[in-house]
């Protein structure tokens, strides 16, 4: 059985990926499984660099094939912001709020910055970096849409209440998770990665 380390402890992401690869002879180990407790910095300027940093740190530690992901929202009128700063976008403006309120304040700041903007185009993007035999490979997924005028919906997380994907007139936060997972940026990147695993690693 091939062992691959996922450089993350995010239970939701692990569940999603595990489901998709359940028929392959692959075991996914998490950071917890390999006893890794340190923070891995994610302070680079691109999703690719952040994903590489996480994957390579763990690859160098274990020698096992390893992958990591990094995602965020890129808004055209803001030159790609919040981008790699998506998770902590509002920290300098609103420093003293609890972690579980962060998404709400991120959305609030984004709407403030978009107040006078007529171009509301945006995309979510995920990059997965997979390292095997010392070489990085990248798999990308995007979903395009527009930023709503106000947050709507209770599902999901992050910027979901503000993001209306192309072809829909509801936000990600108004969709059941199963529906979003059919065409989300993360799902598309994971699909490409799994296709690669099936055709390159498992077949051989
Ligand atoms: P991560 O790299 O997947 O942990 O994502 C970083 C940040 O990007 C999250 O904390 C969210 O603010 C934002 N983000 C990423 N994916 C999504 C999504 O599917 N919906 C809403 N926000 C997202």
Short mmCIF file of N, CA and C in Angstrom, two decimals, residues 41-152:
data_model
loop_
_atom_site.label_atom_id
_atom_site.label_comp_id
_atom_site.label_asym_id
_atom_site.label_seq_id
_atom_site.Cartn_x
_atom_site.Cartn_y
_atom_site.Cartn_z
N UNK A 41 5.24 27.81 8.26
CA UNK A 41 4.88 29.15 7.80
C UNK A 41 4.23 29.13 6.42
N UNK A 42 3.22 30.00 6.25
CA UNK A 42 2.55 30.13 4.94
C UNK A 42 2.52 31.60 4.61
N UNK A 43 3.71 32.23 4.57
CA UNK A 43 3.70 33.68 4.43
C UNK A 43 4.30 34.14 3.10
N UNK A 44 4.17 33.28 2.09
CA UNK A 44 4.70 33.66 0.77
C UNK A 44 3.65 34.44 -0.03
N UNK A 45 4.05 34.84 -1.24
CA UNK A 45 3.19 35.73 -2.04
C UNK A 45 2.29 34.98 -3.02
N UNK A 46 2.48 33.66 -3.15
CA UNK A 46 1.62 32.92 -4.08
C UNK A 46 1.12 31.63 -3.41
N UNK A 47 0.00 31.12 -3.94
CA UNK A 47 -0.53 29.84 -3.45
C UNK A 47 0.49 28.73 -3.72
N UNK A 48 1.14 28.80 -4.89
CA UNK A 48 2.11 27.77 -5.27
C UNK A 48 3.24 27.70 -4.23
N UNK A 49 3.79 28.89 -3.87
CA UNK A 49 4.91 28.90 -2.92
C UNK A 49 4.47 28.39 -1.54
N UNK A 50 3.29 28.79 -1.11
CA UNK A 50 2.81 28.34 0.20
C UNK A 50 2.61 26.82 0.21
N UNK A 51 1.99 26.30 -0.86
CA UNK A 51 1.74 24.86 -0.91
C UNK A 51 3.08 24.11 -0.97
N UNK A 52 4.03 24.65 -1.75
CA UNK A 52 5.36 24.01 -1.85
C UNK A 52 6.05 24.00 -0.49
N UNK A 53 5.96 25.14 0.21
CA UNK A 53 6.62 25.24 1.52
C UNK A 53 6.12 24.15 2.48
N UNK A 54 4.81 23.97 2.50
CA UNK A 54 4.23 22.97 3.42
C UNK A 54 4.63 21.56 2.97
N UNK A 55 4.47 21.28 1.67
CA UNK A 55 4.76 19.93 1.17
C UNK A 55 6.25 19.60 1.32
N UNK A 56 7.13 20.56 1.01
CA UNK A 56 8.56 20.25 1.03
C UNK A 56 9.08 20.10 2.45
N UNK A 57 8.52 20.88 3.39
CA UNK A 57 8.95 20.75 4.79
C UNK A 57 8.70 19.32 5.26
N UNK A 58 7.53 18.80 4.94
CA UNK A 58 7.17 17.45 5.41
C UNK A 58 7.87 16.38 4.58
N UNK A 59 8.06 16.64 3.29
CA UNK A 59 8.81 15.69 2.46
C UNK A 59 10.23 15.54 2.99
N UNK A 60 10.87 16.67 3.32
CA UNK A 60 12.25 16.61 3.83
C UNK A 60 12.32 15.90 5.19
N UNK A 61 11.25 15.97 5.94
CA UNK A 61 11.20 15.34 7.27
C UNK A 61 10.96 13.84 7.16
N UNK A 62 10.09 13.43 6.26
CA UNK A 62 9.68 12.01 6.23
C UNK A 62 10.31 11.21 5.08
N UNK A 63 10.65 11.87 3.98
CA UNK A 63 11.10 11.16 2.78
C UNK A 63 9.96 10.48 2.03
N UNK A 64 8.74 10.63 2.53
CA UNK A 64 7.58 10.01 1.87
C UNK A 64 6.98 10.99 0.85
N UNK A 65 6.31 10.48 -0.20
CA UNK A 65 5.57 11.38 -1.07
C UNK A 65 4.62 12.21 -0.23
N UNK A 66 4.49 13.47 -0.60
CA UNK A 66 3.77 14.37 0.29
C UNK A 66 3.06 15.44 -0.52
N UNK A 67 1.85 15.85 -0.08
CA UNK A 67 1.17 16.95 -0.76
C UNK A 67 0.57 17.93 0.24
N UNK A 68 0.36 19.17 -0.25
CA UNK A 68 -0.26 20.21 0.57
C UNK A 68 -1.07 21.10 -0.36
N UNK A 69 -2.05 21.82 0.21
CA UNK A 69 -2.84 22.71 -0.63
C UNK A 69 -2.87 24.11 -0.02
N UNK A 70 -3.16 25.07 -0.88
CA UNK A 70 -3.38 26.44 -0.41
C UNK A 70 -4.44 27.06 -1.31
N UNK A 71 -5.37 27.79 -0.71
CA UNK A 71 -6.48 28.36 -1.49
C UNK A 71 -6.81 29.76 -1.03
N UNK A 72 -7.64 30.41 -1.81
CA UNK A 72 -8.14 31.72 -1.41
C UNK A 72 -9.01 32.33 -2.48
N UNK A 73 -9.48 33.53 -2.18
CA UNK A 73 -10.37 34.27 -3.09
C UNK A 73 -9.56 35.38 -3.76
N UNK A 74 -9.69 35.50 -5.09
CA UNK A 74 -8.99 36.55 -5.82
C UNK A 74 -10.02 37.47 -6.48
N UNK A 75 -10.01 38.74 -6.09
CA UNK A 75 -11.00 39.68 -6.60
C UNK A 75 -10.34 40.59 -7.64
N UNK A 76 -10.93 40.63 -8.84
CA UNK A 76 -10.32 41.37 -9.97
C UNK A 76 -10.09 42.84 -9.63
N UNK A 77 -11.13 43.52 -9.11
CA UNK A 77 -11.03 44.96 -8.86
C UNK A 77 -10.02 45.28 -7.76
N UNK A 78 -9.63 44.29 -6.98
CA UNK A 78 -8.65 44.52 -5.90
C UNK A 78 -7.29 43.91 -6.26
N UNK A 79 -7.06 43.76 -7.56
CA UNK A 79 -5.79 43.19 -8.04
C UNK A 79 -5.45 41.84 -7.40
N UNK A 80 -6.45 41.03 -7.22
CA UNK A 80 -6.18 39.67 -6.72
C UNK A 80 -6.30 39.51 -5.20
N UNK A 81 -6.48 40.61 -4.47
CA UNK A 81 -6.71 40.47 -3.03
C UNK A 81 -8.08 39.84 -2.79
N UNK A 82 -8.30 39.21 -1.67
CA UNK A 82 -7.39 38.92 -0.55
C UNK A 82 -6.35 37.84 -0.88
N UNK A 83 -6.53 37.03 -1.91
CA UNK A 83 -5.49 36.10 -2.34
C UNK A 83 -4.89 35.27 -1.22
N UNK A 84 -3.55 35.26 -1.14
CA UNK A 84 -2.91 34.43 -0.12
C UNK A 84 -3.20 34.92 1.30
N UNK A 85 -3.79 36.14 1.40
CA UNK A 85 -4.13 36.64 2.74
C UNK A 85 -5.58 36.35 3.11
N UNK A 86 -6.25 35.51 2.34
CA UNK A 86 -7.69 35.31 2.54
C UNK A 86 -8.07 35.01 3.99
N UNK A 87 -7.34 34.10 4.63
CA UNK A 87 -7.74 33.65 5.97
C UNK A 87 -7.63 34.78 7.00
N UNK A 88 -6.64 35.65 6.82
CA UNK A 88 -6.37 36.67 7.85
C UNK A 88 -6.52 38.09 7.29
N UNK A 89 -7.36 38.24 6.27
CA UNK A 89 -7.50 39.49 5.53
C UNK A 89 -7.77 40.69 6.43
N UNK A 90 -8.62 40.52 7.44
CA UNK A 90 -9.06 41.68 8.24
C UNK A 90 -8.25 41.85 9.53
N UNK A 91 -7.16 41.10 9.68
CA UNK A 91 -6.46 41.13 10.97
C UNK A 91 -5.88 42.51 11.30
N UNK A 92 -5.32 43.22 10.30
CA UNK A 92 -4.74 44.52 10.67
C UNK A 92 -5.83 45.55 10.95
N UNK A 93 -6.97 45.47 10.26
CA UNK A 93 -8.05 46.43 10.51
C UNK A 93 -8.81 46.10 11.80
N UNK A 94 -9.05 44.82 12.03
CA UNK A 94 -9.81 44.39 13.22
C UNK A 94 -8.98 43.33 13.95
N UNK A 95 -7.97 43.75 14.76
CA UNK A 95 -7.05 42.76 15.34
C UNK A 95 -7.64 41.94 16.48
N UNK A 96 -8.53 42.54 17.28
CA UNK A 96 -8.89 41.88 18.54
C UNK A 96 -10.22 41.17 18.51
N UNK A 97 -10.42 40.34 17.54
CA UNK A 97 -11.68 39.58 17.54
C UNK A 97 -11.35 38.09 17.58
N UNK A 98 -12.25 37.30 18.18
CA UNK A 98 -11.96 35.87 18.32
C UNK A 98 -11.89 35.17 16.95
N UNK A 99 -11.13 34.06 16.90
CA UNK A 99 -10.94 33.32 15.64
C UNK A 99 -12.26 32.95 14.98
N UNK A 100 -13.25 32.58 15.82
CA UNK A 100 -14.51 32.10 15.21
C UNK A 100 -15.35 33.23 14.60
N UNK A 101 -14.91 34.47 14.78
CA UNK A 101 -15.60 35.62 14.18
C UNK A 101 -14.84 36.14 12.95
N UNK A 102 -13.66 35.56 12.69
CA UNK A 102 -12.78 36.12 11.65
C UNK A 102 -13.44 36.16 10.28
N UNK A 103 -14.12 35.07 9.90
CA UNK A 103 -14.74 35.04 8.57
C UNK A 103 -15.70 36.21 8.37
N UNK A 104 -16.49 36.49 9.43
CA UNK A 104 -17.48 37.57 9.34
C UNK A 104 -16.79 38.92 9.09
N UNK A 105 -15.69 39.15 9.80
CA UNK A 105 -14.98 40.43 9.64
C UNK A 105 -14.24 40.50 8.30
N UNK A 106 -13.74 39.36 7.83
CA UNK A 106 -13.13 39.33 6.50
C UNK A 106 -14.15 39.74 5.44
N UNK A 107 -15.35 39.18 5.56
CA UNK A 107 -16.41 39.51 4.59
C UNK A 107 -16.79 40.99 4.67
N UNK A 108 -16.84 41.50 5.91
CA UNK A 108 -17.21 42.90 6.11
C UNK A 108 -16.18 43.82 5.45
N UNK A 109 -14.90 43.52 5.66
CA UNK A 109 -13.84 44.34 5.08
C UNK A 109 -13.88 44.27 3.55
N UNK A 110 -14.10 43.08 3.04
CA UNK A 110 -14.16 42.93 1.57
C UNK A 110 -15.29 43.79 1.00
N UNK A 111 -16.45 43.75 1.63
CA UNK A 111 -17.58 44.55 1.14
C UNK A 111 -17.27 46.05 1.22
N UNK A 112 -16.61 46.45 2.30
CA UNK A 112 -16.20 47.85 2.45
C UNK A 112 -15.33 48.27 1.27
N UNK A 113 -14.35 47.41 0.93
CA UNK A 113 -13.40 47.76 -0.13
C UNK A 113 -14.05 47.72 -1.51
N UNK A 114 -15.18 47.02 -1.61
CA UNK A 114 -15.85 46.86 -2.91
C UNK A 114 -17.00 47.85 -3.08
N UNK A 115 -17.21 48.71 -2.08
CA UNK A 115 -18.39 49.59 -2.06
C UNK A 115 -18.62 50.33 -3.37
N UNK A 116 -17.54 50.90 -3.94
CA UNK A 116 -17.71 51.74 -5.14
C UNK A 116 -17.37 50.99 -6.42
N UNK A 117 -17.10 49.69 -6.30
CA UNK A 117 -16.65 48.93 -7.47
C UNK A 117 -17.82 48.40 -8.29
N UNK A 118 -17.75 48.62 -9.60
CA UNK A 118 -18.78 48.05 -10.46
C UNK A 118 -18.32 46.69 -10.98
N UNK A 119 -16.99 46.50 -11.13
CA UNK A 119 -16.47 45.19 -11.54
C UNK A 119 -16.42 44.27 -10.32
N UNK A 120 -17.31 43.31 -10.27
CA UNK A 120 -17.39 42.45 -9.07
C UNK A 120 -16.90 41.03 -9.37
N UNK A 121 -16.15 40.87 -10.49
CA UNK A 121 -15.65 39.54 -10.86
C UNK A 121 -14.62 39.05 -9.84
N UNK A 122 -14.67 37.73 -9.59
CA UNK A 122 -13.73 37.14 -8.61
C UNK A 122 -13.60 35.65 -8.91
N UNK A 123 -12.58 35.04 -8.35
CA UNK A 123 -12.50 33.58 -8.44
C UNK A 123 -11.90 33.00 -7.17
N UNK A 124 -12.33 31.80 -6.83
CA UNK A 124 -11.64 31.02 -5.82
C UNK A 124 -10.60 30.18 -6.54
N UNK A 125 -9.43 30.03 -5.91
CA UNK A 125 -8.38 29.21 -6.53
C UNK A 125 -7.74 28.31 -5.48
N UNK A 126 -7.48 27.07 -5.87
CA UNK A 126 -6.74 26.13 -5.02
C UNK A 126 -5.53 25.63 -5.79
N UNK A 127 -4.40 25.55 -5.12
CA UNK A 127 -3.23 24.91 -5.70
C UNK A 127 -2.79 23.78 -4.77
N UNK A 128 -2.62 22.60 -5.37
CA UNK A 128 -2.06 21.46 -4.62
C UNK A 128 -0.64 21.26 -5.12
N UNK A 129 0.30 21.13 -4.18
CA UNK A 129 1.68 20.78 -4.55
C UNK A 129 1.94 19.36 -4.05
N UNK A 130 2.40 18.50 -4.97
CA UNK A 130 2.71 17.10 -4.61
C UNK A 130 4.19 16.89 -4.87
N UNK A 131 4.90 16.37 -3.87
CA UNK A 131 6.34 16.13 -4.05
C UNK A 131 6.62 14.64 -3.93
N UNK A 132 7.26 14.14 -4.97
CA UNK A 132 7.69 12.73 -4.96
C UNK A 132 9.07 12.69 -5.60
N UNK A 133 9.97 11.92 -5.02
CA UNK A 133 11.35 11.84 -5.51
C UNK A 133 11.97 13.24 -5.65
N UNK A 134 11.61 14.12 -4.74
CA UNK A 134 12.21 15.46 -4.71
C UNK A 134 11.64 16.45 -5.72
N UNK A 135 10.72 16.00 -6.58
CA UNK A 135 10.23 16.91 -7.63
C UNK A 135 8.80 17.38 -7.33
N UNK A 136 8.54 18.71 -7.37
CA UNK A 136 7.18 19.18 -7.13
C UNK A 136 6.33 19.16 -8.40
N UNK A 137 5.06 18.79 -8.23
CA UNK A 137 4.07 18.86 -9.30
C UNK A 137 2.91 19.68 -8.76
N UNK A 138 2.26 20.46 -9.64
CA UNK A 138 1.18 21.34 -9.19
C UNK A 138 -0.14 21.00 -9.88
N UNK A 139 -1.22 21.08 -9.14
CA UNK A 139 -2.57 20.83 -9.66
C UNK A 139 -3.43 22.00 -9.20
N UNK A 140 -4.14 22.62 -10.18
CA UNK A 140 -4.88 23.84 -9.85
C UNK A 140 -6.37 23.68 -10.13
N UNK A 141 -7.19 24.30 -9.33
CA UNK A 141 -8.63 24.34 -9.60
C UNK A 141 -9.14 25.75 -9.36
N UNK A 142 -10.03 26.23 -10.26
CA UNK A 142 -10.62 27.55 -10.03
C UNK A 142 -12.13 27.48 -10.24
N UNK A 143 -12.83 28.40 -9.60
CA UNK A 143 -14.25 28.60 -9.89
C UNK A 143 -14.49 30.10 -9.93
N UNK A 144 -15.10 30.54 -11.06
CA UNK A 144 -15.28 31.99 -11.26
C UNK A 144 -16.68 32.43 -10.89
N UNK A 145 -16.82 33.71 -10.54
CA UNK A 145 -18.13 34.21 -10.17
C UNK A 145 -18.08 35.70 -9.87
N UNK A 146 -19.04 36.17 -9.08
CA UNK A 146 -19.07 37.59 -8.70
C UNK A 146 -19.28 37.73 -7.19
N UNK A 147 -18.88 38.90 -6.69
CA UNK A 147 -19.06 39.22 -5.27
C UNK A 147 -20.44 39.86 -5.08
N UNK A 148 -21.22 39.29 -4.17
CA UNK A 148 -22.57 39.80 -3.89
C UNK A 148 -22.50 41.13 -3.16
N UNK A 149 -23.64 41.83 -3.08
CA UNK A 149 -23.67 43.13 -2.40
C UNK A 149 -23.77 43.00 -0.89
N UNK A 150 -24.21 41.82 -0.43
CA UNK A 150 -24.30 41.58 1.02
C UNK A 150 -24.19 40.08 1.26
N UNK A 151 -23.76 39.68 2.48
CA UNK A 151 -23.63 38.24 2.75
C UNK A 151 -25.00 37.57 2.79
N UNK A 152 -25.12 36.43 2.09
CA UNK A 152 -26.38 35.67 2.12
C UNK A 152 -26.04 34.19 2.29
#
